[in-house]
Coordinates of C-alpha atoms in Angstrom, one line a residue:
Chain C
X918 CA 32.0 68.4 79.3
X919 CA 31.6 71.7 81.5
X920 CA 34.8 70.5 83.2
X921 CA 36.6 70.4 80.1
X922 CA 35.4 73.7 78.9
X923 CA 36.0 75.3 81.9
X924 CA 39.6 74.1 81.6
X925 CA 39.9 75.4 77.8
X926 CA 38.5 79.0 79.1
X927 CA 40.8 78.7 81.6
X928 CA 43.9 77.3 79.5
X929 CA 42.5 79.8 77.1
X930 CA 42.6 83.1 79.7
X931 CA 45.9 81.7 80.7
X932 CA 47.3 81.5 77.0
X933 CA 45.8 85.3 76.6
X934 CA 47.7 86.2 79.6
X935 CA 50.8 84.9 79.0
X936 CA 51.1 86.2 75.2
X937 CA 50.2 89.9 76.5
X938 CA 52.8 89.8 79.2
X939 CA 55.4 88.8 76.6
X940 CA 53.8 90.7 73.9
X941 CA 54.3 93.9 76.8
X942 CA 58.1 92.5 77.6
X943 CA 58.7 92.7 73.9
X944 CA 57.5 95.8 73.6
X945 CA 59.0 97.6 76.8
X946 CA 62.1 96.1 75.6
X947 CA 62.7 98.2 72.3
X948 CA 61.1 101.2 74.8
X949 CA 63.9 100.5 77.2
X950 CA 66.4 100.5 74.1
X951 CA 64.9 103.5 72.8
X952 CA 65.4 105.6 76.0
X953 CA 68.7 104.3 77.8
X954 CA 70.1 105.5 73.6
X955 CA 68.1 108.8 74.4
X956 CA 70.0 109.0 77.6
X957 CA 73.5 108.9 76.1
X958 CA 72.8 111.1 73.3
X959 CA 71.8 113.6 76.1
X960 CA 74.6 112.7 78.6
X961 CA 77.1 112.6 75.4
X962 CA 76.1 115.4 74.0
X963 CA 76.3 117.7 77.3
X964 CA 79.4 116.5 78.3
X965 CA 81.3 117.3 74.7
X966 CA 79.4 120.5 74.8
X967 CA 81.7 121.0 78.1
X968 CA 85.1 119.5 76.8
X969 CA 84.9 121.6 73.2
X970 CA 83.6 125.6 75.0
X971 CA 86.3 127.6 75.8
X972 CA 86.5 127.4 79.1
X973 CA 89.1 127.2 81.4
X974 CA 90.6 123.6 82.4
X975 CA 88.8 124.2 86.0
X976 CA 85.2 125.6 84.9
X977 CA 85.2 122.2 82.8
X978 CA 85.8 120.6 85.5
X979 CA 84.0 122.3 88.0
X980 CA 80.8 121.8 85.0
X981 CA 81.9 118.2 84.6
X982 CA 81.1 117.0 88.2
X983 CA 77.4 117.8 88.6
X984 CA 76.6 116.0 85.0
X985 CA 78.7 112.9 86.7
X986 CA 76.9 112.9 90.0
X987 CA 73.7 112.7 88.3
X988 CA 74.1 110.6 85.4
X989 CA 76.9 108.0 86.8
X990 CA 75.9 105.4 89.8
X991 CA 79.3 105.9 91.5
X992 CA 78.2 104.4 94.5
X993 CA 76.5 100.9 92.9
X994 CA 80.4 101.0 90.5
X995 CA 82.2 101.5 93.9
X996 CA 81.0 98.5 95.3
X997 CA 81.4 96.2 92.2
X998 CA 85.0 97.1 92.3
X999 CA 84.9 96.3 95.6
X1000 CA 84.2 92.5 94.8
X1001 CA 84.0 90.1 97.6
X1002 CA 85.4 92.5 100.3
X1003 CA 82.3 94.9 100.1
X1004 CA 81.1 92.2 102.9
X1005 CA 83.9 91.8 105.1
X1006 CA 84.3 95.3 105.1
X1007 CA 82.5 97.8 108.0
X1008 CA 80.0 99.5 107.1
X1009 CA 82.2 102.6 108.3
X1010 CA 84.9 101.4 106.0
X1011 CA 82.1 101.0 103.4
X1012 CA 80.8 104.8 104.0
X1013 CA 84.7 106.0 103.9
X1014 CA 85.7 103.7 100.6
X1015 CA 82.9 105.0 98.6
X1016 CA 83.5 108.7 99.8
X1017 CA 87.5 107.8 98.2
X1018 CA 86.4 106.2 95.3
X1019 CA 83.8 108.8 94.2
X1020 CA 86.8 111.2 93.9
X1021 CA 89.2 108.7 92.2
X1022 CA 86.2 108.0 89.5
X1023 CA 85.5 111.8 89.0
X1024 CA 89.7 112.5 88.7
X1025 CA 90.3 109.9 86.7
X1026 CA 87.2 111.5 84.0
X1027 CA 88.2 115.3 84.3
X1028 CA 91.9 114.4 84.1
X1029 CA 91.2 113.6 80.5
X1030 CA 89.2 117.2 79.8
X1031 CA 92.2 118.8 78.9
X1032 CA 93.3 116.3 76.3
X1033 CA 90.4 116.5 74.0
X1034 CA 89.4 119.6 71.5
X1035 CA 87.1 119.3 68.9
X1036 CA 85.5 116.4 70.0
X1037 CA 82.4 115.2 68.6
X1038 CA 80.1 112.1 69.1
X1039 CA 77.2 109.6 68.3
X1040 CA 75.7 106.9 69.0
X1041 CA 75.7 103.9 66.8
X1042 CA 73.2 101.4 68.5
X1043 CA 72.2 99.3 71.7
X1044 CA 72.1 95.7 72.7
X1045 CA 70.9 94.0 76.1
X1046 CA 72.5 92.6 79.0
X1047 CA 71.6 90.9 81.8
X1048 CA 73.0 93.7 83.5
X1049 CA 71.1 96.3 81.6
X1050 CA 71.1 97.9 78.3
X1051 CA 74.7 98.0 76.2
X1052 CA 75.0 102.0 74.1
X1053 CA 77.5 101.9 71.6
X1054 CA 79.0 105.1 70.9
X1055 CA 81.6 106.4 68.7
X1056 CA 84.1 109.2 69.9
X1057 CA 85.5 111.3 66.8
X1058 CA 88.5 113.5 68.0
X1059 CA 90.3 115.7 64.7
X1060 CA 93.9 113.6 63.8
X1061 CA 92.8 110.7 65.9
X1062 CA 91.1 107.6 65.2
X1063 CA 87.4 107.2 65.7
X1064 CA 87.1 105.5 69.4
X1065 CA 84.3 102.5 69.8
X1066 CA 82.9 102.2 73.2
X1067 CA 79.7 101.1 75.2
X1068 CA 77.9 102.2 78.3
X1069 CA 76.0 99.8 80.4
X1070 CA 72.8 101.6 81.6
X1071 CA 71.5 100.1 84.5
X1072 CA 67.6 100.9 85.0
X1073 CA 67.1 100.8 88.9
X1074 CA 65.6 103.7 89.9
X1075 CA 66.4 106.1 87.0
X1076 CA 68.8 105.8 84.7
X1077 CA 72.5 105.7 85.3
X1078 CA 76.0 104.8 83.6
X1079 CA 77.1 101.9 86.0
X1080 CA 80.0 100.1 83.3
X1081 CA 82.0 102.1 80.3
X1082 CA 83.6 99.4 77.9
X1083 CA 86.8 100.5 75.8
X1084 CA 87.8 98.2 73.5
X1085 CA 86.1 95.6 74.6
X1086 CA 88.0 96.3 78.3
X1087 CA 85.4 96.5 81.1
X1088 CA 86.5 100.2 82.9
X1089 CA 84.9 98.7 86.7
X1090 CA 86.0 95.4 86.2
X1091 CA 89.8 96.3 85.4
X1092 CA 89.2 98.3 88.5
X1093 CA 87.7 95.4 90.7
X1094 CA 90.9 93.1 89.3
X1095 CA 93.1 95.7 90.3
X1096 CA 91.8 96.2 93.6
X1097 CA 91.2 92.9 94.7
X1098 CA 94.9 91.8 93.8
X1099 CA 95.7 94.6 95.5
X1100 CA 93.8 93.7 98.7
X1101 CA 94.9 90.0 98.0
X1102 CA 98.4 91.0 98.2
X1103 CA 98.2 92.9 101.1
X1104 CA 96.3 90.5 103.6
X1105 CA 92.6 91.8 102.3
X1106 CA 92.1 94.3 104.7
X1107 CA 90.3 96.7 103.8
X1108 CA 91.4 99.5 105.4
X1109 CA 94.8 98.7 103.5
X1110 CA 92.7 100.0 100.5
X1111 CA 91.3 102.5 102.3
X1112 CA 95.2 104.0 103.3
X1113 CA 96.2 103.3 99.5
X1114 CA 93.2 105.5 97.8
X1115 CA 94.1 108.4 100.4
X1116 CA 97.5 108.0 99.2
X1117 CA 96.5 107.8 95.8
X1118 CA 94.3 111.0 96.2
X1119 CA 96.7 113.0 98.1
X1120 CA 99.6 112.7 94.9
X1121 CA 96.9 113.2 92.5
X1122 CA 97.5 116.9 90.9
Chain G
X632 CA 77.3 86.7 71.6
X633 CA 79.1 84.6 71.3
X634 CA 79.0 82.6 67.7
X635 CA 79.5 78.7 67.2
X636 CA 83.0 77.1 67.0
X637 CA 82.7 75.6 63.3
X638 CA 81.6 78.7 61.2
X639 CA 85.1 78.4 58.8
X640 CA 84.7 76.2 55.7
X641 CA 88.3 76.9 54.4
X642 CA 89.4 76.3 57.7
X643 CA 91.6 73.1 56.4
X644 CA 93.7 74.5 53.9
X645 CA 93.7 77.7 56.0
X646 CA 95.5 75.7 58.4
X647 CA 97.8 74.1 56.3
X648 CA 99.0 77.5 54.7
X649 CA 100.0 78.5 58.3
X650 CA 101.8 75.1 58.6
X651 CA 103.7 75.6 55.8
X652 CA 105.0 78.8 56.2
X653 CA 106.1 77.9 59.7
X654 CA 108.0 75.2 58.4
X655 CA 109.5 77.6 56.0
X656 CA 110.4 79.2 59.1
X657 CA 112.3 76.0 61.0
X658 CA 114.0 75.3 58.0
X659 CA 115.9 78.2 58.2
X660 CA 116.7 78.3 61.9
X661 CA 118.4 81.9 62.5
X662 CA 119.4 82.9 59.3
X663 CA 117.7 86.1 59.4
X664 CA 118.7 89.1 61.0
X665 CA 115.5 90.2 61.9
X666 CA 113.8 87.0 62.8
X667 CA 116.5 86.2 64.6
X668 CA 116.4 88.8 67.2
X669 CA 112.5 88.3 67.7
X670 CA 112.6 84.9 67.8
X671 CA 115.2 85.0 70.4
X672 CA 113.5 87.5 72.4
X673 CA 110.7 85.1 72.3
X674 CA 112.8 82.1 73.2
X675 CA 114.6 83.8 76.3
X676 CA 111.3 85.1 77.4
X677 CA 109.7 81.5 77.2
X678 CA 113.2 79.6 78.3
X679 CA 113.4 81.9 81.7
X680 CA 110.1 81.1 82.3
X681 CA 109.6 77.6 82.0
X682 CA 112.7 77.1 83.8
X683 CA 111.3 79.0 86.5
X684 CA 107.7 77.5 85.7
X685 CA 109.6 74.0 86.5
X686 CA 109.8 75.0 90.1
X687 CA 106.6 74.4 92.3
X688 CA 107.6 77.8 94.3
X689 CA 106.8 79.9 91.1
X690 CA 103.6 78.6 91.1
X691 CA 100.4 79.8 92.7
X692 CA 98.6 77.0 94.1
X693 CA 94.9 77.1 94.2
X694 CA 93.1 78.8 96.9
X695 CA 91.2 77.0 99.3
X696 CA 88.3 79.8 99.8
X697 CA 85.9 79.5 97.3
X698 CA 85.3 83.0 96.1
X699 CA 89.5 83.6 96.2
X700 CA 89.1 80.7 93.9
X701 CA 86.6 82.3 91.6
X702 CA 89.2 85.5 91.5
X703 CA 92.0 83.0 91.0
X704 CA 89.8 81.4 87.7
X705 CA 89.2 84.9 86.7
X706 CA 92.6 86.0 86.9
X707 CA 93.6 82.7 84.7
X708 CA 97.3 83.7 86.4
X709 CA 99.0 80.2 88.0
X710 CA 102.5 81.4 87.0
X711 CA 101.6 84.8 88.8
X712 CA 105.2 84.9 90.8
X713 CA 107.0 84.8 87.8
X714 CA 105.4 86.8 85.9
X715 CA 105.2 89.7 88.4
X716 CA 109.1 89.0 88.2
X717 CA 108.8 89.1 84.4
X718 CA 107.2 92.7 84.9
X719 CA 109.3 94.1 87.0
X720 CA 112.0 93.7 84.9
X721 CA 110.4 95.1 82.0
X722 CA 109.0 98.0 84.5
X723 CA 112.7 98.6 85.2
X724 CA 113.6 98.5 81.8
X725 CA 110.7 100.8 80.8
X726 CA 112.0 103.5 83.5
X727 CA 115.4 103.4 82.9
X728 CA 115.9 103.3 79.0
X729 CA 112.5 102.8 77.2
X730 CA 110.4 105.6 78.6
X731 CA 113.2 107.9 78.1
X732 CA 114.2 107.1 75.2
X733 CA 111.1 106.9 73.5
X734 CA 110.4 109.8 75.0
X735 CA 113.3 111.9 73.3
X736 CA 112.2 109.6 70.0
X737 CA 108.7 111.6 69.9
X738 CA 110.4 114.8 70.9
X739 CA 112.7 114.8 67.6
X740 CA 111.1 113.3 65.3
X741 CA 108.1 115.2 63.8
X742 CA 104.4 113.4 64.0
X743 CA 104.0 113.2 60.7
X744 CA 107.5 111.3 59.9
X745 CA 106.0 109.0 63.0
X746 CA 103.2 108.5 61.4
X747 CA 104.6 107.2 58.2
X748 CA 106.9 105.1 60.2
X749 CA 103.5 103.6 62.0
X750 CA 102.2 103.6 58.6
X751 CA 105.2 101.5 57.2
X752 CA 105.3 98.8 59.5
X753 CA 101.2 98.3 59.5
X754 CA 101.5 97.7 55.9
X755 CA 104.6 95.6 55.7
X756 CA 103.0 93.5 58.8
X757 CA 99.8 92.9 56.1
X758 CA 100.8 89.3 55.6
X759 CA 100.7 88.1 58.5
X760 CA 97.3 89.6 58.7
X761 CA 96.4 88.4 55.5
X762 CA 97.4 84.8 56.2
X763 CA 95.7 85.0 59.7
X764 CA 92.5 86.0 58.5
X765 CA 92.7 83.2 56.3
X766 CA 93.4 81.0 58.6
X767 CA 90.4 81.9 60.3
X768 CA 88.2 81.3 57.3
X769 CA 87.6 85.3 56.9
X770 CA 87.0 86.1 53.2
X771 CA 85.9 89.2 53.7
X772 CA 88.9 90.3 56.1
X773 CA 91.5 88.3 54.2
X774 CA 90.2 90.7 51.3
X775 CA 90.4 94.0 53.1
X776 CA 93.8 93.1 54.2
X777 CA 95.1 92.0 50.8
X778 CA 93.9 95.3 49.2
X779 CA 95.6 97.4 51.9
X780 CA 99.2 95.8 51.3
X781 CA 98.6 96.2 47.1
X782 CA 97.5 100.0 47.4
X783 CA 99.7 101.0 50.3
X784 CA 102.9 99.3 48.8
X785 CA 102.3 101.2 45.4
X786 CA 100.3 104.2 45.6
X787 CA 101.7 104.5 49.6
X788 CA 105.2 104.7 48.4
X789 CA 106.4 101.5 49.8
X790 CA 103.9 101.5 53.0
X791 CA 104.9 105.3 53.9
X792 CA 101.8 106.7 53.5
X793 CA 98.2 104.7 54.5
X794 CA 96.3 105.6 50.8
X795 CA 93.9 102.2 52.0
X796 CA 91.8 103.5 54.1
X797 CA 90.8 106.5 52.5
X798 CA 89.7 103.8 49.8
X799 CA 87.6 102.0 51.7
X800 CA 89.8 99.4 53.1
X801 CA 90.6 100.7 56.9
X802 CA 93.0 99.1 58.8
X803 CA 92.2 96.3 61.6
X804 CA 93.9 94.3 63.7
X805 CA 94.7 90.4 63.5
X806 CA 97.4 87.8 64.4
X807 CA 97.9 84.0 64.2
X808 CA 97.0 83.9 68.2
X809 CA 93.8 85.1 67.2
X810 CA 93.5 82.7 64.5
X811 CA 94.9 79.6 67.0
X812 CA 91.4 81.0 68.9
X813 CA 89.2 81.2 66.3
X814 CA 89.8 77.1 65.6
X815 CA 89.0 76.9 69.7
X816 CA 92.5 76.6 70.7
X817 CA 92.3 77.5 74.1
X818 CA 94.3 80.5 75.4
X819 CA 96.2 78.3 78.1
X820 CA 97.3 80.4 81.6
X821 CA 98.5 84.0 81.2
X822 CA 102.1 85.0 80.7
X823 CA 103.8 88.5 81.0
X824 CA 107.3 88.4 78.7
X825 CA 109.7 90.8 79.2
X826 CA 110.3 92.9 75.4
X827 CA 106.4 91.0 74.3
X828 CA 104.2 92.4 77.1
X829 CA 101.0 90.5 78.0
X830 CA 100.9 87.2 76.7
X831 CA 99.1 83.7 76.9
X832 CA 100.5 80.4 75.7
X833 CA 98.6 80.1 72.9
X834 CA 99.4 84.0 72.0
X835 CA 103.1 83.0 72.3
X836 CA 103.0 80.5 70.1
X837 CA 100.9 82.9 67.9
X838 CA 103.9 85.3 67.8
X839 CA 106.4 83.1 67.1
X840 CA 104.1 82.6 63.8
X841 CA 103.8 85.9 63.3
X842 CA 107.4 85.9 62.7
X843 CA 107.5 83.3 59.9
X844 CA 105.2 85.2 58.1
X845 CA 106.3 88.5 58.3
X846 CA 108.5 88.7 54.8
X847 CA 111.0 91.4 56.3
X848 CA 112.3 88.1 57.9
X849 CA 113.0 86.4 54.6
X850 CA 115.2 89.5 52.8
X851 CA 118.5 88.3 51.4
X852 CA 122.1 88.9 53.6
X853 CA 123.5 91.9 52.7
X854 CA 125.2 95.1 54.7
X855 CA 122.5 97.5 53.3
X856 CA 119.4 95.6 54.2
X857 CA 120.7 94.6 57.6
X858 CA 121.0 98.1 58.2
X859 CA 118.1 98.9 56.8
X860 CA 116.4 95.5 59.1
X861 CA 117.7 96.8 62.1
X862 CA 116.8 100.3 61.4
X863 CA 113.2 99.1 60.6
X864 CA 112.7 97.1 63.6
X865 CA 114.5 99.9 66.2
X866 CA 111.9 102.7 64.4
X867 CA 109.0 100.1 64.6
X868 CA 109.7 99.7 68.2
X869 CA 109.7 102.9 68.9
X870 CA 107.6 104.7 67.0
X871 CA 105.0 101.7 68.4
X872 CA 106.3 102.8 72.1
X873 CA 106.1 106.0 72.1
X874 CA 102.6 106.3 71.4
X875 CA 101.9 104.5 74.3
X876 CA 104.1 106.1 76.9
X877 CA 101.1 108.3 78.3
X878 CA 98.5 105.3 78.4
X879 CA 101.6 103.5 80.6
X880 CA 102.6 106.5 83.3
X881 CA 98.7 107.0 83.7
X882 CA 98.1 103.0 84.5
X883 CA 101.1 103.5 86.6
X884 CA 99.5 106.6 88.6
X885 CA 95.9 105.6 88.7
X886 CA 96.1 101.7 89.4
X887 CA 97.0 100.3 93.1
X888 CA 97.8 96.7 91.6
X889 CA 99.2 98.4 87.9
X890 CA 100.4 94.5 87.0
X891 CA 96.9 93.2 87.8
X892 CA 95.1 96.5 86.0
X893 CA 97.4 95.7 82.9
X894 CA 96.5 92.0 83.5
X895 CA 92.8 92.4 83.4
X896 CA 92.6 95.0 80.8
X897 CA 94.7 93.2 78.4
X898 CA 92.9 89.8 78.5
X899 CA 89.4 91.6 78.4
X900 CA 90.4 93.3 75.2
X901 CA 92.0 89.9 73.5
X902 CA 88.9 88.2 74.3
X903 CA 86.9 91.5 72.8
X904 CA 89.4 90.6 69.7
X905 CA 88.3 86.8 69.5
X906 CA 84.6 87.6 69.7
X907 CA 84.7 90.5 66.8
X908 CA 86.9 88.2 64.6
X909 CA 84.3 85.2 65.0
X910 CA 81.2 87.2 64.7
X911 CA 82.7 89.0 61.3
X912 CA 80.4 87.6 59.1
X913 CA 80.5 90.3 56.4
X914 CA 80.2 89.0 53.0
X915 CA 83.1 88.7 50.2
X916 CA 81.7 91.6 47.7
X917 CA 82.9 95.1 48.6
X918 CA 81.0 97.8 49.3
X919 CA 81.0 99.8 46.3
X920 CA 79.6 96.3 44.7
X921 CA 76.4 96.5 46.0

């Protein structure tokens, strides 16, 4: 009799447990929602504030950067794109590829600055992933249509933009395809890479 | 995410409304103009490739390694040597004559006269929309799309101008690929055709479809409306191109493998297509009904 009622306590301290860790999961997770949408509105908002001022081309760009390096994890994208070579690659090469692709992530966003006037921005919602929470945003530009995408906002230490989705296309894992036939093509070295991304960088005007 | 297989009740006679159009379309083998050059675009496209396909050479075998394996399945490319042949002639083509063509197209003609001519074929490519979303079981979508070709064919002058969307019917996308997908046909591997651009199998096929249901195809002979067909198809192409010239040269400058970027991006956003016409669950009452 004590035996079995120990056991229901127990059971019962267990079942208590349980429901407040998933009642505290259920509740972070809106939380989690809540603040990765927070993040964007503040990230989109500074960053249209940027493109629409009247500016020069090279203050945008030069205002651009810092707002990138703090809110984007270039380095954690670098190595996705990197795909299975991230490990047979040195950790020199490793240093000297992110160092490359930091600056071919940050041309590829201001090189688009100058198109844009007038743009404005919201966001329209969030969903999870298993990679961390999915912002959907809408991109309003005057005589264009309305452009739908998402940011992945991985939590790890802070919050940071690790995946932008465009149409349903994947930005870093275009980029990892692309790389990895490139590096499949060209005998998967990856200093091959390396010498094709200073190449790359060096024609970029 | 992703929704069940079976959600279409009209799925049946869905189907066989795409059946009979298509047979429509083989019983009038090339008596078109306009169906007959995009058919036959198709048709060389598929012939060269199949013919090629036929040879083991032009095949990518499977790699040994498994994680080249997992890139391999991701890549859902076995006819990769051909098809990279397949894009560098349409590469060469877009250099030499396309880009600059389309190019002078959007120098002399004004945007708005572009934008009618956009306007103009998404209307008068409706039906095969319509019938698509049908075919998918898509009430709702079927709906939009049937409103869009009444009010743009009548208040739109003829398709000209795009008087649906400030209605409350906006435009979107859909083909009889995307319906072959929504039944759970599967894509089959990946194909790059030279004038069609990415492809699959099943997308081909999808295309080829398209065609029987597009009514342009079905106007009676005549010297004026072959003009006017020809005229239609060459502005279509273009005014379609040159919108896109930009989005090309930057792939072009920014990707080291631009065939594989293309590749990647363009199967990502089909299967983004799939999923948004399977999870449109919207009911059949407009807006304004509620």
């Amino acid at each position: 009799m004590f035996r079995s009622c120990l056991s229901l306590t127990r059971r019962t301290a267990l079942g208590l447990a349980a429901t407040a860790l998933l009642s505290m999961t259920a509740l972070s997770q809106p939380a989690r929602a809540e603040d990765a949408k927070g993040f964007v509105t503040h990230f989109g908002s500074a960053l249209v504030d940027i493109i629409n001022s009247n500016k020069s081309l090279t203050e945008k760009k030069q205002e651009v950067l810092p707002l990138l390096q703090q809110n984007v994890d270039i380095a954690t994208i670098g190595k996705f794109c990197l795909g299975r070579y991230w490990r047979t690659a040195t950790p020199e090469q490793q240093t000297h590829y992110l160092k490359l692709f930091h600056q071919v992530l940050v041309n590829a966003v201001t090189d688009k600055i100058g198109d844009y006037k007038g743009v404005s921005f919201r966001v329209t919602g969030t969903s999870s992933s298993p990679n961390g929470e999915l912002v959907s945003a809408q991109i309003m530009r005057p005589g264009q249509p309305t452009a739908d995408m998402q940011l992945l906002i991985a939590h790890d230490g802070g919050m940071k933009i690790v995946d932008m989705i465009g149409e349903g296309t994947s930005l870093r894992l275009t980029q990892r395809q692309d790389y990895s036939s490139y590096l499949a093509r060209n005998g998967g070295n990856v200093a091959t890479l390396i010498k094709a991304l200073e190449r790359q960088l060096s024609h970029h005007h | 995410m992703s929704a069940p297989l079976g959600d279409s009740d009209s799925r049946p006679e869905a189907g066989s409304t795409v059946r009979t159009e298509t047979k429509r379309r083989e019983l009038r083998p090339g008596q078109r103009p306009g169906s007959r050059v995009l058919v036959g675009r198709l048709l060389i496209g598929s012939t060269v490739l199949l013919s090629l396909g036929a040879c083991a050479s032009w095949r990518n075998p499977p790699p040994k390694d498994p994680e080249a394996l997992a890139d391999y399945k991701e890549a859902n490319d076995p006819y990769e040597p051909v098809n990279r042949k397949m894009y560098g002639i349409q590469m060469w083509a877009y250099h030499n004559a396309l880009r600059p063509v389309g190019k002078a197209w959007a120098w002399a003609v004004p945007k708005p006269i572009r934008n009618s001519i956009d306007n103009l074929n998404q209307t008068w490519y409706m039906p095969t929309v319509f019938f698509s979303d049908v075919g998918a079981g898509k009430p709702r979508r079927a709906g939009d799309d049937f409103m869009r070709y009444v009010i743009n064919m009548t208040l739109g002058a003829a398709g000209f101008i795009d008087v649906a969307t400030s209605l409350g019917y906006p435009h979107h996308d859909s083909d009889p690929g995307l319906t072959l997908a929504s039944w759970g046909v599967p894509s089959g591997p990946y194909l790059f055709l030279p004038g069609l651009g990415p492809n699959t199998f099943r997308d081909a096929g999808g295309y080829a479809i398209a065609q029987g249901l597009s009514p342009i195809n079905y106007v009676p002979r005549g010297y004026g409306l072959l003009t006017f067909n020809w005229a239609y198809n060459i502005a279509g192409v273009l005014g379609g191109f040159s919108s896109h010239i930009d989005e090309i040269d930057q792939v072009e400058q920014d990707s080291l493998d631009p065939y594989a970027f293309i590749r990647s991006a363009w199967q990502q956003n089909r299967a983004s297509q799939v999923e948004s016409l399977r999870n449109d669950h919207r009911a059949t009452v407009p807006d304004w009904y509620n």
